[in-house]
Amino acid sequence: MEKAVKEKSVKLKVKRDFYDKNNSLKKRTAGEELSVNPDRAE
């Protein structure tokens, strides 16, 4: 029986404003914290 693998997330703090292509072009502002998967964090 296989164990379920919990997907990890990484918390990031935004340094400058940008439009998030992976989230329907939502505007992310400087200082905001987001939780993303490790692949996206790189």
Coordinates of C-alpha atoms in Angstrom, one line a residue:
M1 CA 0.0 0.0 0.0
E2 CA 1.4 3.4 -1.0
K3 CA 1.4 6.4 1.2
A4 CA -0.1 9.6 0.0
V5 CA 2.5 12.2 -0.7
K6 CA 1.7 15.6 0.7
E7 CA 2.6 18.3 -1.8
K8 CA 4.8 20.9 -0.1
S9 CA 4.4 24.6 -0.6
V10 CA 6.8 27.5 -0.3
K11 CA 6.0 30.9 1.1
L12 CA 7.3 33.8 -0.9
K13 CA 7.3 37.6 -0.3
V14 CA 6.7 39.7 -3.5
K15 CA 9.5 42.2 -4.1
R16 CA 7.8 44.1 -6.9
D17 CA 4.3 44.3 -8.5
F18 CA 3.5 41.8 -11.2
Y19 CA 0.5 40.2 -12.9
D20 CA 0.3 36.5 -12.0
K21 CA 0.0 34.5 -15.3
N22 CA -0.8 31.3 -13.4
N23 CA -3.7 32.9 -11.5
S24 CA -5.8 34.7 -14.2
L25 CA -3.5 37.7 -14.3
K26 CA -4.2 38.7 -10.8
K27 CA -2.1 41.7 -9.7
R28 CA 0.4 40.8 -7.0
T29 CA 1.7 43.8 -5.0
A30 CA 5.0 44.3 -3.3
G31 CA 5.1 43.0 0.2
E32 CA 2.4 40.4 -0.4
E33 CA 3.0 36.8 0.7
L34 CA 2.0 33.8 -1.4
S35 CA 2.2 30.1 -1.0
V36 CA 3.3 28.3 -4.2
N37 CA 4.7 24.9 -5.0
P38 CA 8.5 24.4 -5.1
D39 CA 8.7 24.1 -8.9
R40 CA 7.0 27.5 -9.3
A41 CA 9.1 29.1 -6.6
E42 CA 12.3 28.6 -8.7

